[in-house]
Amino acid sequence: MDRRTFLVGAATGAAVLALSACVGPPRPAPTSTTPMPSPTPGTVPPPNGFIRSNWAADPFSLGSTSYIPAGSSPDAREALAESVSDRLFFAGEATSSDYPGTMNGAQSSGERAAADVLREASEGERIGIIGAGLAGSAAAKALVAAGYEVFVFEGRDRVGGRVDAHGPGDWPLVVDLGPSFVRGVDSSTLTDQLKDDDVVTVPVDATSRVQFTRASDPVPDNAVGRDAVDAAVAWGAAQSRDPDLGDSLAQGSSTSVDVSVDEIGVSPASRVAEYVDRTVVTMLGADAGELSTWYGFDDSAEGEGGDAFVVGSAQQLIVDGLDGADVALSTPVREVSLDDDAVRLKMATGESIRVDRVIVTVPLGVLQSDSITFDPPLPFGHRTAITTLGSGAVEKVWLRYDTPFWTREEAFWSLVVNAPAFTADSTPTPSTTPSETESPMITQWINLMPLTGDAVLIGLVGGSVARAFADLGDDEVRDIALASLQPFLATS
């Protein structure tokens, strides 16, 4: 990318001044906490490196993904993807009907929006793009290649959006606080594009998984959770209105309300809760009481070819896509005004620019916050879509160890904790020292040893638990992570 940016003139001038700027390399490395105190025997040792995401509190994200709540439908994604007066276009994973909530979906939505613009634009037009993430980068690449002058406005001081690379520094790999997986590798060219940037992707074996109780007892895998969800979906499909998944589990699946425990103290309801946490909450960012029974699982459908873990980050792919566009960092757009022959963009700084057409790629949570106003107001279809789609929360905690304290070879770890009979409002309470009747804050973990050979653990939380993270400090989150890993110490 040209190492330049621009300031914006008055509304009538649209003067663009090229100034030196820097898109920049990956951000500073995650924190290192060496030297470390000696751990107490029988406790999880403190990590040598720690970093966490906090997308729910990021004003330029206000969430990490999108989902379909009860009462909404996939039609909302299609409505949001529609252009307005052939001058205002929308992209981003929330507009993707095929791969919502994924890097694939974000990138393909940008390509789709650019194709829509190209069908309407005339030679010599200037195109604006709001947001320099995967969607904005993909749109810019296509428009620049077609010979258009492209201006990209990004509120952050970096490009990437929810692709947020750090390090590597003391870490063995670049840490990305955003998405780490490519879903449906055979349905996307994304893995090939990452390979061109020397970013390796590792196929994931979803069966490389282990489950334990808080007492470190292994929990044999079975189909209780999957069967309960299947029964709940079948029950919900027979209802006259779209119930949320929590209601459907409570009323359509007997195992979801069965709290009788087996010989290791695990109830069917606890197994169902773990399955929902693993396959719904930490993937879609929504609690069961929020997700549509009719349509919610469409967003988690597995693509062709399985998933692949990204060893590093897609940041360079985004930087490459922005090559040839004028990129203004730290320039949030606050107002989009349409008239018959142009679009006026007003920045938070008070400066403005006129372009012929604009693609808005900001996350759904930002659109829902009304931090960008539209004049005239968006059509009812767009406003309805923005209101009825859900902005999900998924957060990641990365822990680096110089030497692993575990010997487990499985890639995916889960804790099966005591859970009450399933209801829509059953939400675990965060605690750094959870009692036996409470859920640890972090119950899903990824072990990078079998994937990359690195002594790194990634904890995942979603839904209301992830939103609770926004109010916690780093030390609190670190303590929660170590307490949540304690059951795996005794099993290693």
XYZ file of C-alpha atoms in Angstrom:
492
model
C 0.000 0.000 0.000
C 1.187 3.545 -0.639
C 2.358 4.947 2.689
C 0.008 7.855 2.484
C -3.262 9.109 3.774
C -5.286 12.235 3.249
C -7.080 15.018 4.970
C -10.488 15.997 3.733
C -11.504 19.481 2.677
C -14.765 21.330 3.034
C -18.024 19.854 1.799
C -17.847 21.808 -1.449
C -14.175 21.278 -2.110
C -13.455 17.584 -1.733
C -9.772 18.462 -1.801
C -7.491 15.544 -1.034
C -4.017 16.220 0.332
C -1.542 13.345 0.296
C 0.325 13.146 3.588
C 2.842 10.642 4.877
C 1.244 7.972 6.998
C 1.827 4.397 7.911
C -0.444 1.429 7.621
C 2.129 -0.315 9.721
C 3.349 -3.804 10.569
C 1.600 -6.002 13.114
C 1.020 -4.227 16.403
C 3.397 -4.641 19.361
C 3.810 -8.094 20.772
C 1.467 -9.368 23.464
C 2.576 -8.813 27.009
C 5.336 -10.971 28.370
C 5.376 -11.626 32.064
C 8.845 -13.080 32.562
C 10.455 -13.774 34.926
C 7.619 -15.738 36.460
C 7.260 -16.711 40.105
C 7.495 -20.401 40.830
C 4.037 -21.949 40.716
C 2.552 -23.596 43.753
C 2.625 -27.380 43.311
C -0.701 -28.636 42.033
C -1.723 -25.315 40.531
C -1.713 -24.088 36.959
C 1.458 -22.019 36.492
C 1.116 -18.407 35.404
C 1.776 -17.892 31.696
C 4.878 -16.331 30.219
C 2.698 -14.315 27.848
C -0.906 -13.144 27.940
C -3.211 -11.161 25.682
C -6.987 -10.928 25.339
C -9.575 -9.492 23.002
C -12.353 -7.130 24.014
C -14.456 -6.621 20.884
C -17.612 -5.914 22.858
C -16.023 -2.755 24.273
C -14.291 -1.676 21.049
C -16.284 1.320 19.725
C -15.383 0.380 16.146
C -16.724 -3.176 16.555
C -19.240 -3.399 19.418
C -19.281 -7.148 18.920
C -17.374 -9.813 17.080
C -19.895 -11.477 14.793
C -23.560 -11.507 13.812
C -26.323 -14.040 14.343
C -30.039 -14.548 13.672
C -32.126 -13.994 16.815
C -35.525 -15.512 17.434
C -38.060 -13.743 15.220
C -35.541 -12.731 12.559
C -34.539 -14.631 9.424
C -31.808 -14.851 6.759
C -33.871 -12.402 4.710
C -32.507 -9.688 6.984
C -28.982 -10.320 5.678
C -30.175 -10.047 2.107
C -32.094 -6.845 2.875
C -29.016 -5.272 4.455
C -26.961 -6.169 1.371
C -29.297 -4.217 -0.944
C -28.028 -0.926 -2.383
C -29.751 2.384 -1.715
C -30.382 4.569 -4.775
C -27.463 2.775 -6.459
C -25.115 5.066 -4.497
C -24.969 3.551 -1.016
C -23.851 -0.081 -0.698
C -23.286 -2.374 2.280
C -20.751 -5.146 2.885
C -19.387 -7.078 5.860
C -19.972 -10.533 7.276
C -23.473 -9.571 8.488
C -24.529 -9.103 4.839
C -23.256 -12.537 3.770
C -25.938 -15.162 3.276
C -23.442 -17.944 2.538
C -20.772 -17.506 5.234
C -21.923 -15.008 7.863
C -19.657 -14.487 10.823
C -16.538 -15.663 8.969
C -13.505 -14.273 7.172
C -14.818 -15.963 4.027
C -18.106 -14.117 4.360
C -16.497 -10.752 5.019
C -14.177 -11.001 2.037
C -16.805 -12.269 -0.402
C -19.249 -9.553 0.710
C -16.699 -6.897 -0.208
C -16.233 -8.470 -3.628
C -20.015 -8.612 -4.083
C -20.459 -4.949 -3.125
C -17.663 -3.902 -5.490
C -19.338 -5.821 -8.334
C -22.606 -4.013 -7.543
C -20.807 -0.664 -7.703
C -19.113 -1.525 -10.993
C -22.478 -2.224 -12.589
C -23.598 1.331 -11.823
C -20.452 3.465 -11.866
C -19.204 5.490 -14.804
C -15.610 6.054 -15.784
C -13.834 8.601 -13.606
C -16.073 8.240 -10.556
C -14.648 8.375 -7.067
C -15.676 5.630 -4.663
C -15.611 5.832 -0.880
C -15.307 2.849 1.448
C -16.011 3.048 5.182
C -13.947 0.455 7.031
C -10.528 -1.064 6.277
C -11.182 -4.661 7.293
C -11.494 -7.740 5.101
C -14.680 -6.517 3.400
C -13.348 -3.025 2.754
C -10.022 -4.351 1.512
C -11.679 -6.809 -0.891
C -13.915 -4.062 -2.274
C -10.994 -1.656 -2.659
C -8.900 -4.232 -4.494
C -11.615 -4.865 -7.082
C -12.383 -1.175 -7.599
C -8.744 -0.101 -7.895
C -8.161 -2.908 -10.397
C -11.069 -1.530 -12.446
C -9.383 1.875 -12.589
C -11.429 3.821 -10.032
C -10.130 6.310 -7.505
C -10.850 4.773 -4.117
C -10.853 6.442 -0.692
C -10.964 4.258 2.415
C -11.888 5.708 5.811
C -10.940 3.784 8.952
C -11.767 4.849 12.498
C -8.886 2.960 14.077
C -5.226 3.875 13.854
C -4.572 0.673 11.919
C -6.075 -1.349 9.094
C -7.566 -4.792 9.584
C -10.862 -4.236 11.361
C -11.540 -7.312 13.462
C -8.377 -8.892 12.075
C -5.998 -7.638 14.765
C -2.419 -8.924 14.565
C 0.110 -8.598 17.387
C 3.744 -9.625 17.593
C 5.258 -12.077 17.274
C 7.879 -10.649 19.676
C 8.363 -13.286 22.381
C 5.549 -15.380 20.933
C 6.245 -18.245 18.510
C 3.659 -16.951 16.055
C 1.735 -13.794 15.250
C -1.252 -13.578 17.576
C -4.537 -12.478 16.030
C -7.294 -11.455 18.414
C -9.853 -11.804 15.645
C -10.867 -14.926 13.715
C -8.394 -17.803 13.720
C -10.174 -20.243 11.427
C -11.112 -20.452 7.763
C -14.421 -22.298 7.508
C -15.155 -24.484 4.505
C -11.674 -24.413 2.974
C -12.905 -25.970 -0.278
C -15.598 -23.315 -0.625
C -13.208 -20.367 -0.538
C -9.970 -19.172 -2.098
C -8.959 -17.618 1.214
C -6.497 -20.354 2.170
C -4.733 -20.004 -1.197
C -4.544 -16.236 -0.774
C -3.069 -16.633 2.715
C -0.526 -19.088 1.324
C 0.556 -16.469 -1.211
C 1.384 -14.236 1.792
C 3.345 -17.079 3.426
C 0.628 -17.596 6.031
C 0.180 -21.288 6.776
C -3.196 -22.876 7.463
C -3.467 -26.188 9.297
C -6.422 -28.542 8.727
C -8.401 -29.087 11.915
C -9.583 -32.468 13.129
C -12.770 -31.659 15.025
C -12.679 -35.104 16.624
C -9.408 -34.262 18.406
C -11.358 -33.301 21.490
C -11.459 -34.166 25.179
C -13.931 -33.319 27.943
C -13.394 -33.213 31.700
C -15.320 -32.328 34.817
C -14.040 -29.796 37.317
C -12.892 -32.789 39.374
C -10.696 -33.821 36.416
C -12.810 -36.869 35.581
C -12.884 -37.650 31.857
C -16.331 -37.369 30.313
C -16.907 -39.987 27.603
C -18.186 -38.481 24.406
C -21.741 -39.310 23.410
C -24.582 -37.893 21.381
C -26.672 -36.499 24.251
C -25.994 -32.854 23.418
C -26.391 -33.216 19.677
C -29.553 -35.283 20.034
C -31.040 -32.752 22.460
C -30.423 -29.892 20.048
C -31.865 -31.910 17.157
C -34.975 -32.611 19.235
C -35.242 -28.938 20.208
C -34.979 -27.804 16.593
C -37.636 -30.328 15.548
C -39.932 -29.116 18.338
C -39.337 -25.473 17.414
C -40.065 -26.145 13.737
C -43.565 -27.304 14.688
C -44.413 -24.090 16.556
C -46.461 -21.238 15.113
C -43.770 -18.702 15.998
C -39.987 -18.896 16.047
C -38.956 -19.768 19.634
C -35.477 -19.075 20.913
C -33.243 -22.109 21.327
C -33.440 -21.943 25.114
C -37.213 -22.288 25.028
C -36.970 -25.112 22.514
C -34.438 -27.001 24.623
C -36.542 -26.581 27.748
C -39.746 -27.736 26.081
C -38.609 -30.001 23.271
C -35.837 -32.063 24.852
C -36.241 -34.093 28.043
C -32.476 -34.425 28.521
C -32.088 -30.639 28.655
C -34.032 -30.530 31.919
C -32.678 -33.775 33.404
C -30.345 -32.902 36.274
C -29.886 -36.428 37.614
C -26.154 -37.188 37.739
C -24.210 -40.289 36.727
C -21.309 -41.935 38.540
C -18.951 -39.036 37.787
C -21.485 -36.392 38.745
C -22.488 -35.322 35.224
C -26.137 -34.811 34.332
C -27.702 -34.915 30.858
C -28.505 -31.198 31.257
C -24.808 -30.508 31.844
C -23.859 -32.404 28.704
C -26.391 -30.406 26.704
C -25.076 -27.143 28.161
C -21.503 -28.031 27.142
C -22.571 -28.945 23.616
C -24.509 -25.692 23.222
C -21.580 -23.686 24.600
C -19.158 -25.350 22.170
C -21.262 -25.346 19.011
C -23.451 -22.270 19.468
C -22.331 -19.779 22.086
C -18.596 -19.655 21.317
C -19.189 -19.854 17.562
C -22.097 -17.469 17.020
C -21.666 -15.241 20.079
C -25.266 -15.721 21.212
C -26.797 -17.425 24.236
C -29.391 -20.125 23.594
C -32.053 -17.727 24.852
C -31.177 -15.292 22.050
C -30.770 -17.549 19.022
C -33.485 -18.387 16.517
C -34.483 -22.054 16.592
C -35.712 -21.864 13.008
C -32.705 -20.187 11.401
C -29.925 -19.740 13.945
C -28.065 -22.918 13.081
C -27.853 -21.986 9.412
C -24.986 -19.665 10.331
C -22.941 -22.486 11.872
C -23.356 -24.934 9.004
C -20.036 -26.549 8.162
C -18.604 -25.638 4.773
C -17.024 -28.002 2.293
C -13.565 -29.259 3.161
C -13.736 -28.628 6.883
C -11.974 -25.889 8.809
C -8.361 -24.738 8.927
C -6.464 -22.902 11.680
C -4.614 -19.794 10.521
C -1.052 -19.871 11.866
C -0.617 -16.128 12.073
C -2.932 -13.503 10.664
C -4.730 -12.366 7.538
C -3.513 -8.815 8.100
C -1.074 -8.814 5.185
C -3.875 -9.950 2.893
C -5.826 -6.862 3.927
C -2.822 -4.579 3.467
C -2.229 -6.006 -0.005
C -5.868 -5.465 -0.952
C -5.678 -1.797 -0.021
C -2.722 -1.154 -2.311
C -3.520 1.715 -4.648
C -6.313 3.149 -2.502
C -6.031 6.308 -0.424
C -6.437 5.249 3.192
C -7.318 7.653 5.996
C -6.646 6.174 9.431
C -8.109 7.524 12.691
C -10.905 8.996 10.575
C -14.297 7.704 11.713
C -17.215 8.652 9.489
C -20.162 10.064 11.413
C -22.637 11.050 8.674
C -23.534 9.720 5.228
C -25.708 12.051 3.148
C -27.123 11.068 -0.248
C -28.375 13.329 -2.985
C -29.194 12.688 -6.615
C -25.646 12.715 -7.947
C -23.223 12.202 -5.042
C -22.646 11.091 -1.461
C -21.290 13.387 1.230
C -19.261 11.817 4.023
C -18.736 13.823 7.195
C -15.996 12.776 9.608
C -15.844 12.993 13.392
C -13.221 15.717 12.861
C -15.794 17.904 11.095
C -14.111 17.507 7.727
C -16.054 16.082 4.798
C -15.695 14.768 1.269
C -18.010 14.132 -1.659
C -17.752 10.862 -3.558
C -19.909 9.375 -6.261
C -20.719 6.167 -4.384
C -19.840 4.624 -1.032
C -19.592 1.118 0.445
C -20.258 0.846 4.182
C -18.459 -2.133 5.731
C -18.649 -1.351 9.463
C -19.768 -4.155 11.825
C -23.420 -4.664 12.666
C -22.897 -3.454 16.227
C -21.681 -0.090 14.938
C -24.729 0.263 12.686
C -26.969 -0.591 15.636
C -25.306 2.058 17.799
C -26.323 4.866 15.397
C -22.790 6.245 15.578
C -23.165 6.755 11.813
C -26.259 8.699 10.794
C -27.797 8.478 7.330
C -29.537 11.358 5.586
C -32.135 10.632 4.381
C -32.791 7.768 6.827
C -32.167 4.308 5.466
C -35.135 2.512 3.888
C -37.337 0.555 6.287
C -35.932 -2.725 4.988
C -32.390 -1.769 5.986
C -33.427 -0.367 9.345
C -35.447 -3.486 10.081
C -32.499 -5.694 9.173
C -30.101 -3.723 11.375
C -32.546 -3.867 14.281
C -33.522 -7.530 14.026
C -30.118 -9.115 13.378
C -28.060 -9.867 16.476
C -24.560 -8.616 17.233
C -22.755 -11.517 18.854
C -19.854 -11.532 21.290
C -16.942 -13.972 21.179
C -13.716 -13.195 23.030
C -10.331 -14.913 23.055
C -7.651 -15.266 25.721
C -4.173 -16.288 24.584
C -1.708 -17.837 27.054
C 1.908 -18.592 26.137
C 4.148 -20.970 28.070
C 7.843 -21.530 27.586
C 7.239 -25.150 28.596
C 3.792 -26.745 28.504
C 2.389 -27.837 31.851
C 0.113 -30.279 30.027
C 0.719 -33.459 28.056
C -2.694 -33.774 26.447
C -2.485 -34.287 22.697
C -6.049 -33.251 21.822
C -6.542 -29.900 20.101
C -9.877 -29.006 21.720
C -10.613 -29.132 25.436
C -13.974 -28.688 27.120
C -15.122 -28.506 30.718
C -18.451 -30.119 31.527
C -19.717 -28.273 34.585
C -22.820 -28.682 36.695
C -25.683 -26.962 34.926
C -29.287 -26.384 35.946
C -32.247 -27.576 33.929
C -32.032 -25.721 30.645
C -33.993 -22.504 30.368
C -33.619 -19.447 28.189
C -32.118 -17.349 30.974
C -29.638 -19.830 32.439
C -26.379 -17.926 32.192
C -23.210 -18.892 34.092
C -21.863 -16.365 36.576
C -18.225 -15.283 36.084
C -15.973 -16.190 38.987
C -12.221 -16.502 39.379
C -12.764 -19.240 41.972
C -15.942 -20.967 40.864
C -17.657 -23.288 43.275
C -18.681 -26.785 42.229
C -22.160 -25.502 41.382
C -20.911 -22.640 39.199
C -19.460 -22.665 35.709
C -15.870 -21.518 35.270
C -15.762 -18.473 33.072
C -13.852 -20.205 30.278
C -14.957 -23.737 29.382
C -13.650 -24.040 25.808
C -9.936 -24.198 24.991
C -7.766 -24.726 21.922
C -4.394 -26.418 22.429
C -1.932 -25.336 19.734
C 0.601 -28.093 20.510
C -0.963 -30.594 18.054
C -1.721 -27.869 15.502
C 1.487 -25.831 15.433
C 3.814 -27.421 18.006
C 3.649 -24.324 20.196
C 2.932 -24.248 23.943
C 0.004 -21.880 23.527
C -3.563 -22.186 24.801
C -6.502 -20.152 23.509
C -9.590 -19.786 25.669
C -12.953 -18.946 24.099
C -16.052 -17.417 25.641
C -19.225 -16.238 23.951
C -22.601 -14.637 24.478
C -23.402 -13.018 27.821
C -20.219 -14.422 29.368
C -18.136 -12.705 26.685
C -20.026 -9.457 27.203
C -19.224 -9.693 30.913
C -15.529 -9.756 29.975
C -15.786 -6.165 28.790
C -15.974 -4.983 32.397
C -13.076 -7.095 33.658
C -9.437 -6.077 33.902
C -6.578 -8.127 32.497
C -5.593 -9.510 35.905
C -9.141 -10.696 36.531
C -9.325 -12.400 33.138
C -5.937 -14.045 33.696
C -7.075 -15.382 37.089
C -10.274 -16.732 35.529
C -8.253 -18.453 32.804
C -5.911 -20.160 35.271
C -8.800 -21.286 37.492
C -10.591 -22.671 34.443
C -7.517 -24.663 33.390
C -7.036 -26.298 36.786
C -8.967 -29.490 35.887
C -6.583 -30.128 32.997
C -3.508 -29.950 35.252
C -4.412 -33.180 37.017
C -5.119 -34.952 33.737
C -1.820 -34.101 32.071
